[in-house]
PDB file of C-alpha atoms in Angstrom:
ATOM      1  CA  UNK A   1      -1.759 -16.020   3.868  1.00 84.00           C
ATOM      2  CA  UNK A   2      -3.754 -15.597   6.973  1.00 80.00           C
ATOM      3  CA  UNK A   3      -4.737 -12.413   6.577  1.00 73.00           C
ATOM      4  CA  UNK A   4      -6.532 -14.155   3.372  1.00 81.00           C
ATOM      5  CA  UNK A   5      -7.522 -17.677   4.809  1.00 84.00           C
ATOM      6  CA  UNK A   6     -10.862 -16.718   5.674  1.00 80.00           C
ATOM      7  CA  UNK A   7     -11.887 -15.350   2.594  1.00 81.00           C
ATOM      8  CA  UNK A   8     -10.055 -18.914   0.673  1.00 90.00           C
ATOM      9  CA  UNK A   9     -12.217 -21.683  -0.911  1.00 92.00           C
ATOM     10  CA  UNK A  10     -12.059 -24.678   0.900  1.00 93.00           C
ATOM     11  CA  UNK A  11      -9.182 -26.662  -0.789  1.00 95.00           C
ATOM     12  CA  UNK A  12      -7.333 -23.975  -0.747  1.00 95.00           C
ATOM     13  CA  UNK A  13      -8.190 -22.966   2.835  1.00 94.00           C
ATOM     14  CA  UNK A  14      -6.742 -26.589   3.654  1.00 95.00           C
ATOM     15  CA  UNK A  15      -3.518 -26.079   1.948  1.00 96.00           C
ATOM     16  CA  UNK A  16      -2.770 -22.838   3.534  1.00 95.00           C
ATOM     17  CA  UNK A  17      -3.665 -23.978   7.256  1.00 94.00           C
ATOM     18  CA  UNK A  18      -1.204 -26.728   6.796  1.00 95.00           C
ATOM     19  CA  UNK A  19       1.408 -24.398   5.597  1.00 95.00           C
ATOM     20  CA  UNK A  20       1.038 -22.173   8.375  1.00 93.00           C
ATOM     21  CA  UNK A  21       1.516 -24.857  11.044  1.00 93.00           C
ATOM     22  CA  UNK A  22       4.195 -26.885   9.133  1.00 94.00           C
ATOM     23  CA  UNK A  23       6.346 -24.044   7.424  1.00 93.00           C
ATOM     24  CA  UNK A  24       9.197 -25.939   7.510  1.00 93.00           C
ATOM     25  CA  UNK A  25       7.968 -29.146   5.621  1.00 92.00           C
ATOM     26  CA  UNK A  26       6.170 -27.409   3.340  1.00 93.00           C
ATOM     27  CA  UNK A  27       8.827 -26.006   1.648  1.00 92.00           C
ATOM     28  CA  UNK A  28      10.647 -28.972   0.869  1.00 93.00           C
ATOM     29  CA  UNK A  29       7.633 -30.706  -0.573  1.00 94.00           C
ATOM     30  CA  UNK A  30       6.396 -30.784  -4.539  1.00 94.00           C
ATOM     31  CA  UNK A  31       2.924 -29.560  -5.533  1.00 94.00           C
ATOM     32  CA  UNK A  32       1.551 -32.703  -5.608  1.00 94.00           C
ATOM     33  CA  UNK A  33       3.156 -33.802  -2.257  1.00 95.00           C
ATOM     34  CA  UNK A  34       1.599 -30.860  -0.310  1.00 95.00           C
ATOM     35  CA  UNK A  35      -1.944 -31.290  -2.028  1.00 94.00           C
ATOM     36  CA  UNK A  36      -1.042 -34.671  -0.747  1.00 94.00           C
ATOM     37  CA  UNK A  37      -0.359 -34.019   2.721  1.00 94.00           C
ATOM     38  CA  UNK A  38      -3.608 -31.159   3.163  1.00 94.00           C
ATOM     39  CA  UNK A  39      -5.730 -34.047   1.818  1.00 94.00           C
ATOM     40  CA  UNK A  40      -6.332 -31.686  -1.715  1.00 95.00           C
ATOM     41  CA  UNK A  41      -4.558 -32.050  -4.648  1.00 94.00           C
ATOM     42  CA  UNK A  42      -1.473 -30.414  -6.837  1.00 94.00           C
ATOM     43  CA  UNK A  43      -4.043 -28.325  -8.639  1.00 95.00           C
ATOM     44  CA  UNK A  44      -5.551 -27.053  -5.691  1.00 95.00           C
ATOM     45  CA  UNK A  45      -1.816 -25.849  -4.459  1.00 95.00           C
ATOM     46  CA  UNK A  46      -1.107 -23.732  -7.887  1.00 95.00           C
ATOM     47  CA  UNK A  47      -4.951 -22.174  -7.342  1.00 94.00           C
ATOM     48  CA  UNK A  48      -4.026 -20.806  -3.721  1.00 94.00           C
ATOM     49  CA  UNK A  49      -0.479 -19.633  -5.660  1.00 93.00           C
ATOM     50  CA  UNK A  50      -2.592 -17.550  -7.889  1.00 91.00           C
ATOM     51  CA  UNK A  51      -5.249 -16.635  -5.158  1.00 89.00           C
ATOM     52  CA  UNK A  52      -2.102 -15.172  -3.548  1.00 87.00           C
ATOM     53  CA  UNK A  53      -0.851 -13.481  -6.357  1.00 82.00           C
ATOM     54  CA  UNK A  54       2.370 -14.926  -6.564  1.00 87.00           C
ATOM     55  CA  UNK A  55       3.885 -16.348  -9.875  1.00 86.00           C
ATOM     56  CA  UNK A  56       4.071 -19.794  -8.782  1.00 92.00           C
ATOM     57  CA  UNK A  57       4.458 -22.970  -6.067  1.00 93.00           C
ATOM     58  CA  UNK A  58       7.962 -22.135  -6.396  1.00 92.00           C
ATOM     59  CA  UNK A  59       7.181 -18.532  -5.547  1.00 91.00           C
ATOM     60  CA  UNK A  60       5.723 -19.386  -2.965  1.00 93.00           C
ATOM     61  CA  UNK A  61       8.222 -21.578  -1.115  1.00 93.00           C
ATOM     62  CA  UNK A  62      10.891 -18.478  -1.602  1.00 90.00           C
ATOM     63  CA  UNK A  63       8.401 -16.461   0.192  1.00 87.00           C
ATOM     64  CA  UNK A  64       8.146 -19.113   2.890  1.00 91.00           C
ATOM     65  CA  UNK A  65      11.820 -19.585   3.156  1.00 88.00           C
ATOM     66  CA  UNK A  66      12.648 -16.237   3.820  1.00 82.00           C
ATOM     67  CA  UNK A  67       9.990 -15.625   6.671  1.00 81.00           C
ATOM     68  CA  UNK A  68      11.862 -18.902   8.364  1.00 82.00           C
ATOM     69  CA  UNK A  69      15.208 -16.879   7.518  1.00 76.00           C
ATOM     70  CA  UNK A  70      14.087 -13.665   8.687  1.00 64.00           C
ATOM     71  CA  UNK A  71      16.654 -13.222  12.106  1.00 50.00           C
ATOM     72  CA  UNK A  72      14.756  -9.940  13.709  1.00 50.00           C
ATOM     73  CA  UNK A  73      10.856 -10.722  13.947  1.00 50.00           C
ATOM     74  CA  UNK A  74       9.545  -8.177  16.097  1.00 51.00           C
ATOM     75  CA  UNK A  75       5.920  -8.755  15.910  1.00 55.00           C
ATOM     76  CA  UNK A  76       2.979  -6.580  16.632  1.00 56.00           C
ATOM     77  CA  UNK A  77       2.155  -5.951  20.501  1.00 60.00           C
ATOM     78  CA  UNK A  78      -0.294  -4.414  22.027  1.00 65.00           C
ATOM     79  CA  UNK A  79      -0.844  -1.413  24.250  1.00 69.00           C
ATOM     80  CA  UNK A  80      -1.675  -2.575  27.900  1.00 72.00           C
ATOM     81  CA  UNK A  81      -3.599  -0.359  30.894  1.00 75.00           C
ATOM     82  CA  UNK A  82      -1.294   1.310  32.790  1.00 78.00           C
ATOM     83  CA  UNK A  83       1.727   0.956  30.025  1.00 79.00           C
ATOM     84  CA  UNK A  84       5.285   3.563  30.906  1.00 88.00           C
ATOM     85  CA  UNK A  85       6.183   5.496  28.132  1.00 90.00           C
ATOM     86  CA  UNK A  86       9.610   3.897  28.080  1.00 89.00           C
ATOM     87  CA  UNK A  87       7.061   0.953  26.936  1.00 85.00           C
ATOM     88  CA  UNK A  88       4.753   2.469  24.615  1.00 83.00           C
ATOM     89  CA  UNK A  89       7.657   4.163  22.584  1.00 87.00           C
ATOM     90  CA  UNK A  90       9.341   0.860  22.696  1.00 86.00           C
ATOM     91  CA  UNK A  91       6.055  -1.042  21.472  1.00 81.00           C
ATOM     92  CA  UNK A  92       5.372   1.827  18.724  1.00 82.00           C
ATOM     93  CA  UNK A  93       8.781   1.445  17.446  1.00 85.00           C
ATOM     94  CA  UNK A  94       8.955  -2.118  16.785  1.00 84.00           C
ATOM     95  CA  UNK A  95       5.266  -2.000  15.344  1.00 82.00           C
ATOM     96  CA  UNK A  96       6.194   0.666  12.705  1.00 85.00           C
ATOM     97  CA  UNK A  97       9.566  -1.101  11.847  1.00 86.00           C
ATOM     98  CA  UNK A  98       7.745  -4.523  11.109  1.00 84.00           C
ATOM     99  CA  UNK A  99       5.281  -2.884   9.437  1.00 86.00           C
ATOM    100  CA  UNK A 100       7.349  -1.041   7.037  1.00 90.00           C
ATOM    101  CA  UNK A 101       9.709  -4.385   6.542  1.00 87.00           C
ATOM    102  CA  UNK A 102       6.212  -6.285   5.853  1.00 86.00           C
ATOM    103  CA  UNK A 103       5.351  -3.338   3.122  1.00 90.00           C
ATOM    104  CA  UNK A 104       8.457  -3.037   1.456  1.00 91.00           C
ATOM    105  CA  UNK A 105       8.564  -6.895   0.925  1.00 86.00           C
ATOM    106  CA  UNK A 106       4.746  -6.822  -1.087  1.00 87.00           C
ATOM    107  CA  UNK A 107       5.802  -4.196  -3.285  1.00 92.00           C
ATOM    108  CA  UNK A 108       5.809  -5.359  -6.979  1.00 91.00           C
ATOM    109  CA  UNK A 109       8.942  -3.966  -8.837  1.00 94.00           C
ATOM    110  CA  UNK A 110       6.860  -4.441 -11.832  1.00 94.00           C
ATOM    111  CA  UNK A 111       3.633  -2.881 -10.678  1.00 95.00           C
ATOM    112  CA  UNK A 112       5.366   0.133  -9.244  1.00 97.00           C
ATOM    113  CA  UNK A 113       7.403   0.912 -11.884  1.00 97.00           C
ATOM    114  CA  UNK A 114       4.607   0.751 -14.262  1.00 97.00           C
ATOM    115  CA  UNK A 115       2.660   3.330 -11.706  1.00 97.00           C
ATOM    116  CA  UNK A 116       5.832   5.610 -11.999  1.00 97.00           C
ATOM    117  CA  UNK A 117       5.635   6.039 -15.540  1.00 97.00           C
ATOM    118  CA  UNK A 118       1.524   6.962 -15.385  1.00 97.00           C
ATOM    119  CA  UNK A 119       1.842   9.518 -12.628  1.00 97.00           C
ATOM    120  CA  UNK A 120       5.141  11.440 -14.464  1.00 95.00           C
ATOM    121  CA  UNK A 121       3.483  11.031 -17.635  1.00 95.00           C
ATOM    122  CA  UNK A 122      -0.525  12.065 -16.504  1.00 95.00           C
ATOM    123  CA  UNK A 123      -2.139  15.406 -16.617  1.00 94.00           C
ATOM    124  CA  UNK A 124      -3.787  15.614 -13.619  1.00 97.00           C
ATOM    125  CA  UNK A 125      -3.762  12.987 -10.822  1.00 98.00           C
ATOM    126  CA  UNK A 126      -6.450  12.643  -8.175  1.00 98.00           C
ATOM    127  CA  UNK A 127      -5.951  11.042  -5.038  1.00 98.00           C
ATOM    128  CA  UNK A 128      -9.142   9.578  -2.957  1.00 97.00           C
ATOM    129  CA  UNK A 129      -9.505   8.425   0.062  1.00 96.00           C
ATOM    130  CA  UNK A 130     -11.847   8.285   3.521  1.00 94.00           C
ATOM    131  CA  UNK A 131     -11.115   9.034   7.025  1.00 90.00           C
ATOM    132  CA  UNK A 132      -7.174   8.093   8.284  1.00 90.00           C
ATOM    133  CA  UNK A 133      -6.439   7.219   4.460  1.00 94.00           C
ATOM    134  CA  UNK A 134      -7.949  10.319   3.240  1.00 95.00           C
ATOM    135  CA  UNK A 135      -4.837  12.032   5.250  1.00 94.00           C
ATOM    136  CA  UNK A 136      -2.758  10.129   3.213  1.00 96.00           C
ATOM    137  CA  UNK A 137      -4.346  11.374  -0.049  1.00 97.00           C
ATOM    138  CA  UNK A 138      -4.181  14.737   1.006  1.00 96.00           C
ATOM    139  CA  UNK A 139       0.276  14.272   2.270  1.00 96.00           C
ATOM    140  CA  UNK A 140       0.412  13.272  -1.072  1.00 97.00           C
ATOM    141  CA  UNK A 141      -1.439  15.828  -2.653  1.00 97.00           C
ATOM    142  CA  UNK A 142       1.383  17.795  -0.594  1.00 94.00           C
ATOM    143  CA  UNK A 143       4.136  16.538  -2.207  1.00 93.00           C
ATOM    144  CA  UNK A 144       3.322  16.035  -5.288  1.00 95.00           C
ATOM    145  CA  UNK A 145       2.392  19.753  -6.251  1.00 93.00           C
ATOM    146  CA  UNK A 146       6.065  20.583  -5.063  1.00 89.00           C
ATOM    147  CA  UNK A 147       7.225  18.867  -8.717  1.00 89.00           C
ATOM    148  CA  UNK A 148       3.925  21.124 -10.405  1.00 89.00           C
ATOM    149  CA  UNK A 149       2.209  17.859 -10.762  1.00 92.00           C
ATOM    150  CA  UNK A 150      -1.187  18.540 -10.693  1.00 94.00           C
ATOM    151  CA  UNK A 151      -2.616  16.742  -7.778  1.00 96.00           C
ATOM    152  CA  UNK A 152      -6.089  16.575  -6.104  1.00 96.00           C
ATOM    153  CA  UNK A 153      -8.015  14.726  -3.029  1.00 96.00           C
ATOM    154  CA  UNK A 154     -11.167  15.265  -2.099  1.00 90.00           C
ATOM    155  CA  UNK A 155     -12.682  12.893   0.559  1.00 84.00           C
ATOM    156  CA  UNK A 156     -16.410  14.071  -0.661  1.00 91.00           C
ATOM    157  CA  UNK A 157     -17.174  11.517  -3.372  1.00 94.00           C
ATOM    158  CA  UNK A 158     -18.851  14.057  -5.677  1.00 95.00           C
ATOM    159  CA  UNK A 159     -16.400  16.164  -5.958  1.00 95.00           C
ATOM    160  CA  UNK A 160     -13.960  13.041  -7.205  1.00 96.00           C
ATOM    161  CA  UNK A 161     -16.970  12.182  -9.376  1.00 96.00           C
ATOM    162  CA  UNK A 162     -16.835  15.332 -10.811  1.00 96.00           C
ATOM    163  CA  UNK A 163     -13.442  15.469 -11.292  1.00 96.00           C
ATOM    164  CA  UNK A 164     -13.016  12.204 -12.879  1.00 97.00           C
ATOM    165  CA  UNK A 165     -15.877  13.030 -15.479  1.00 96.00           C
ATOM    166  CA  UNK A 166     -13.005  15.591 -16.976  1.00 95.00           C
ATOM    167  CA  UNK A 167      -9.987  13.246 -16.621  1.00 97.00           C
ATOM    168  CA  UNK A 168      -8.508  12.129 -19.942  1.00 95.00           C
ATOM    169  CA  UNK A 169      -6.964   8.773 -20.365  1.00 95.00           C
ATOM    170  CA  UNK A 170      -3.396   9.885 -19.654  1.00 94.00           C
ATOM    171  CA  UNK A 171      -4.592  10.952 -16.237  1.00 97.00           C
ATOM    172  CA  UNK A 172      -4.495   8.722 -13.404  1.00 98.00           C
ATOM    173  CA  UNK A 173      -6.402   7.972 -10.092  1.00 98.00           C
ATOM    174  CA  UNK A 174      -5.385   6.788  -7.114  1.00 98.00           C
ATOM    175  CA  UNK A 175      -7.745   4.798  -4.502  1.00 97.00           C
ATOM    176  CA  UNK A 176      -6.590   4.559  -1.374  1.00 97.00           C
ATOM    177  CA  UNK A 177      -8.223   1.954   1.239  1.00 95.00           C
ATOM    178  CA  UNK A 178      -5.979   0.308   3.873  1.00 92.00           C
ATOM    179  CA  UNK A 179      -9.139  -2.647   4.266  1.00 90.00           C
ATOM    180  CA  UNK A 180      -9.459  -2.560   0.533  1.00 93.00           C
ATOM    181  CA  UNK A 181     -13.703  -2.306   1.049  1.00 93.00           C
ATOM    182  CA  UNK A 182     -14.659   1.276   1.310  1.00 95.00           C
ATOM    183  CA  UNK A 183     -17.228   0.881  -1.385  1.00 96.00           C
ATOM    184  CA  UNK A 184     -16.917   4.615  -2.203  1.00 96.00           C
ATOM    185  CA  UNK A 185     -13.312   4.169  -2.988  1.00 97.00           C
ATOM    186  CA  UNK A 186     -14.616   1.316  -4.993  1.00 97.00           C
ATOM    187  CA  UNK A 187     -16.752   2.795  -6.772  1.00 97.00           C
ATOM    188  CA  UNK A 188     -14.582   5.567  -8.160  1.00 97.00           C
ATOM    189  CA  UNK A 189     -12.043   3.387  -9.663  1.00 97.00           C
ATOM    190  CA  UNK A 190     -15.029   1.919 -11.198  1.00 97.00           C
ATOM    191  CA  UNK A 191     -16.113   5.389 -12.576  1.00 97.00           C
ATOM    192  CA  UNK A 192     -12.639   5.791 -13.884  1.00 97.00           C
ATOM    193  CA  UNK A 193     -12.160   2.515 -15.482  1.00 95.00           C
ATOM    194  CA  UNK A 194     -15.657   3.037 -17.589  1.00 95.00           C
ATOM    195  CA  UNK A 195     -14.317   6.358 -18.251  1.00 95.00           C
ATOM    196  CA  UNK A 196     -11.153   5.153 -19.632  1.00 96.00           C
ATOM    197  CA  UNK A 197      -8.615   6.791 -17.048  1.00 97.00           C
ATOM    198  CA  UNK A 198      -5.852   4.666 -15.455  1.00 98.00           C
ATOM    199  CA  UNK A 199      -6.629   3.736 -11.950  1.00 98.00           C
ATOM    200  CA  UNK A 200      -4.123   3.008  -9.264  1.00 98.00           C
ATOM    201  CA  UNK A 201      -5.052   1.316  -6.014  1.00 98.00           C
ATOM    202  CA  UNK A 202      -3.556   1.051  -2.039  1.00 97.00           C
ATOM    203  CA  UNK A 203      -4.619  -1.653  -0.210  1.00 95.00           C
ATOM    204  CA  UNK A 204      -3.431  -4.156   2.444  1.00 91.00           C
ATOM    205  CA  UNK A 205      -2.655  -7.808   0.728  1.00 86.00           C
ATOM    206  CA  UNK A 206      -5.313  -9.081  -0.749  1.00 84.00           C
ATOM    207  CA  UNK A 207      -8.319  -8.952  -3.082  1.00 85.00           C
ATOM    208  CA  UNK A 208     -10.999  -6.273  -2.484  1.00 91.00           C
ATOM    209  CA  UNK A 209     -13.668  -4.577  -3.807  1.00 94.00           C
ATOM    210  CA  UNK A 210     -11.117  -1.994  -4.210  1.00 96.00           C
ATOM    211  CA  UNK A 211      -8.228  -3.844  -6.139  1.00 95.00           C
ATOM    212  CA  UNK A 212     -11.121  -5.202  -8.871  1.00 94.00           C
ATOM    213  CA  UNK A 213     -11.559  -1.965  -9.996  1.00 95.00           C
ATOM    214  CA  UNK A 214      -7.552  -1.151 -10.631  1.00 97.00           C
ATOM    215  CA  UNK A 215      -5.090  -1.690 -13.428  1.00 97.00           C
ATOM    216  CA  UNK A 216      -2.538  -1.668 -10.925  1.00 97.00           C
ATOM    217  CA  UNK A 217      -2.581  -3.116  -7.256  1.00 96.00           C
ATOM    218  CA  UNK A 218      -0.354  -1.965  -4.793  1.00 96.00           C
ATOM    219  CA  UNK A 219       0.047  -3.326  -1.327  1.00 94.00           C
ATOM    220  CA  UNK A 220       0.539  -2.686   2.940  1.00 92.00           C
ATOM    221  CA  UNK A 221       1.763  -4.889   5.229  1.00 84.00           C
ATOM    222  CA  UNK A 222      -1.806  -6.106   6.866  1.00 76.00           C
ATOM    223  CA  UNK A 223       0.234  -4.759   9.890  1.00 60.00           C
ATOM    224  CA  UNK A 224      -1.905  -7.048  12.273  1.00 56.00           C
ATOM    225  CA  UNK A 225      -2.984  -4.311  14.507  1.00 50.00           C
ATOM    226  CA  UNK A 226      -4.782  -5.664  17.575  1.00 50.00           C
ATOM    227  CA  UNK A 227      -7.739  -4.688  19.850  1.00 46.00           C
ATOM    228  CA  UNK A 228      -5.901  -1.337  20.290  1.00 50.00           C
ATOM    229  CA  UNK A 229      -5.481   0.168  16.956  1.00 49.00           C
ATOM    230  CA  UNK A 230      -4.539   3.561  18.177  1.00 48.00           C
ATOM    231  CA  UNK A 231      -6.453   5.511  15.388  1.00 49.00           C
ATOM    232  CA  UNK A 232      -4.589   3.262  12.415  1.00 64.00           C
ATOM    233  CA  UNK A 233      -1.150   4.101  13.267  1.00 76.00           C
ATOM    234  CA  UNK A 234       0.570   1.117  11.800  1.00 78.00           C
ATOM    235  CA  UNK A 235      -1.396   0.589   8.692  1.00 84.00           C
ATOM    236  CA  UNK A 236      -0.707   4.859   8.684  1.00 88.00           C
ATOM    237  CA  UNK A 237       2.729   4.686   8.394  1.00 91.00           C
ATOM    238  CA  UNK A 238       2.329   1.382   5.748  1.00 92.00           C
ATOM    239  CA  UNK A 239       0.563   4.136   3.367  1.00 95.00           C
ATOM    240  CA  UNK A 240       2.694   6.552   4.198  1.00 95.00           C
ATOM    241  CA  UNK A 241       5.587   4.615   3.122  1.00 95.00           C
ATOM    242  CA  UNK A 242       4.322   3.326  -0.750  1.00 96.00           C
ATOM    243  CA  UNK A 243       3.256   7.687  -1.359  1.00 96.00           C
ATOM    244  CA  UNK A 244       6.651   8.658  -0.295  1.00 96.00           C
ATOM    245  CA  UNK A 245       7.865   5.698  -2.528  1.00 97.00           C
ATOM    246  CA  UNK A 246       5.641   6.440  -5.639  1.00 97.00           C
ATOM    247  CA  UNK A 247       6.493  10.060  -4.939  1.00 94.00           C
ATOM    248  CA  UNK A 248      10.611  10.073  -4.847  1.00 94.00           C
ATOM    249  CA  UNK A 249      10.451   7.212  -7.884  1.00 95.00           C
ATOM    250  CA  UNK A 250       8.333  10.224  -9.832  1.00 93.00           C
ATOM    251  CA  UNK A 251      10.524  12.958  -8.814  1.00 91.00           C
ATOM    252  CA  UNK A 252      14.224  10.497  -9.406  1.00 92.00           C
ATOM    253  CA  UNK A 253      12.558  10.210 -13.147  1.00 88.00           C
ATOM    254  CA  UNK A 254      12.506  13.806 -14.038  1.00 82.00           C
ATOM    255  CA  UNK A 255      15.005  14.615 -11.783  1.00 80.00           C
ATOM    256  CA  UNK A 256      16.598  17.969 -13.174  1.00 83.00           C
ATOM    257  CA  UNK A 257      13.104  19.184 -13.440  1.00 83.00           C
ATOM    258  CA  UNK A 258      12.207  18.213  -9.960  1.00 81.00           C
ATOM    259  CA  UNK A 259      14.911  19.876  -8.717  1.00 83.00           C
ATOM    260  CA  UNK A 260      14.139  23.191 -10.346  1.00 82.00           C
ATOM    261  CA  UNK A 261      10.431  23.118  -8.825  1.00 78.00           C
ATOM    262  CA  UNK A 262      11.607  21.798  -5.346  1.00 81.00           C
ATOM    263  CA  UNK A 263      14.311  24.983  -5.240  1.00 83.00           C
ATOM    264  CA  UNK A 264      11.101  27.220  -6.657  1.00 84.00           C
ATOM    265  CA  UNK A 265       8.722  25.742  -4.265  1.00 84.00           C
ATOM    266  CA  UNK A 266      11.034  26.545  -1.204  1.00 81.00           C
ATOM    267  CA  UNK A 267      11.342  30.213  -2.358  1.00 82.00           C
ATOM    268  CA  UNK A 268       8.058  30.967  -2.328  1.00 82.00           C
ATOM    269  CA  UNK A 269       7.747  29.392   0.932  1.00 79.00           C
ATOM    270  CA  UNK A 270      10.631  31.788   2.162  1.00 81.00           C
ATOM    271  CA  UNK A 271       8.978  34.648   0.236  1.00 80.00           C
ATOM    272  CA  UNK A 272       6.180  34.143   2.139  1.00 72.00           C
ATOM    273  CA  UNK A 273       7.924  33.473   5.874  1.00 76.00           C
ATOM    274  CA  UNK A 274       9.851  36.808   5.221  1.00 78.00           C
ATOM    275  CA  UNK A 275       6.353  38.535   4.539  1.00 71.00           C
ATOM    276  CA  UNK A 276       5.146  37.503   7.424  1.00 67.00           C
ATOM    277  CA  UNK A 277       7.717  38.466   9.740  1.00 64.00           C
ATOM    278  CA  UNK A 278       7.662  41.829   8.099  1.00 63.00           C
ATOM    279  CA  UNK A 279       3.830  42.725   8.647  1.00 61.00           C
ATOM    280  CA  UNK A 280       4.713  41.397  12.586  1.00 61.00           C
ATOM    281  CA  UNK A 281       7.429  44.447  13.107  1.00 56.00           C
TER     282      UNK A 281
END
């Protein structure tokens, strides 16, 4: 919610500002009570509901409950000049444990599951992203060939174009955007829709340019990274996190298969060690 509140209408801007300094009443109020008290009105409470995606006002007060309920809140700090190292591995290890808390509590049962099915079921899937998340494409690129899916990224956008031009509407692509505006990344879930193939996106919580474009929206903890963002290391690991997810949910599916490819994959990787060590003596 204020990751979004900028980007809110005004009634709805209204509501969520008075939610975020008075948690604790809000939650025990009705609709029409807290449209009410933001000076807006019932309806203006469900429209921030759906602006949020959530399923309802009810929804919503679960969601606030359980961030009042929540006992270990480490919060996102800051590197400072002059920090130890004791410190810094301190402050990096609370970051990435909030941040992958935050993550795991956005993802959509319903929306992942559905993206399970189209990745074990698609011909070819191509992963694209720019920059830090184009790292991400590329780890899961990684992983997913270990199962002989076959996987792509490409971080030059004609490449993906060109790719996507042969995709067939069993295939799937994935857009990956941790701001949710890279207008390239866009733009190819655009391509794919028109062409028919199922699109996939990775955003932080919100809607983007990005998430118009996709048939199914999956989310990262915003991760709040301040002034020092130490080359997207939080909203890194966030990514990290749903490919690893998406990735073990594809390989638990087809799991007898998977493990016959994982134990082939790691031969040839021996095969190829031993090789190596051989041409050194």
């Amino acid at each position: 919610m204020n990751e979004m509140l900028p980007s809110l209408p005004p009634s709805e801007k209204k509501i969520a500002d008075y939610i975020l300094k008075n948690p604790e009443s809000a939650i025990s109020l009705t609709a029409k009570e807290l449209g009410k008290r933001s000076e807006t009105s019932g309806a203006a409470v469900i429209r921030l509901c759906k602006s949020l995606n959530l399923k309802g006002f009810h929804d919503l007060k679960i969601r606030i409950a359980g961030d009042l309920q929540s006992k270990e809140e480490y919060g996102f700090r800051d590197i400072n000049p002059d920090e130890t190292s004791l410190s810094i591995i301190d402050k990096m290890t609370n970051n990435s444990i909030q941040t992958i808390r935050e993550t795991a509590q956005l993802i959509d049962i319903d929306q992942l599951q559905a993206g399970v099915k189209w990745m074990s079921e698609a011909s070819k899937i191509l992963f694209i992203g720019i920059g830090a998340s184009g790292m991400i494409a590329l780890d899961a690129v990684q992983k997913f060939i270990r199962i002989n899916k076959n996987a792509y990224a490409f971080e030059d956008m004609h490449t993906a174009a060109i790719v996507i031009a042969n995709m067939k509407a069993r295939d799937v692509v994935v857009g990956i955007s941790f701001s949710g505006e890279t207008i390239e990344i866009a733009n190819m879930l655009h391509l794919a829709k028109k062409r028919g193939v199922k699109t996939i996106s990775l955003t932080k919580y919100g809607k983007w340019p990005v998430t118009e474009h996709a048939d199914i929206k999956l989310y990262t903890s915003t991760t709040r990274e301040p002034i020092f963002r130490s080359g997207a290391t939080s909203s890194r690991i966030a990514q990290l996190q749903v490919m690893d997810i998406l990735f073990m949910s594809v390989a638990a599916v087809q799991y007898p298969v998977t493990m016959k490819h994982l134990d082939e994959t790691r031969d040839a990787v021996d095969f190829f060690k031993q090789g190596c060590e051989k041409i050194k003596k």
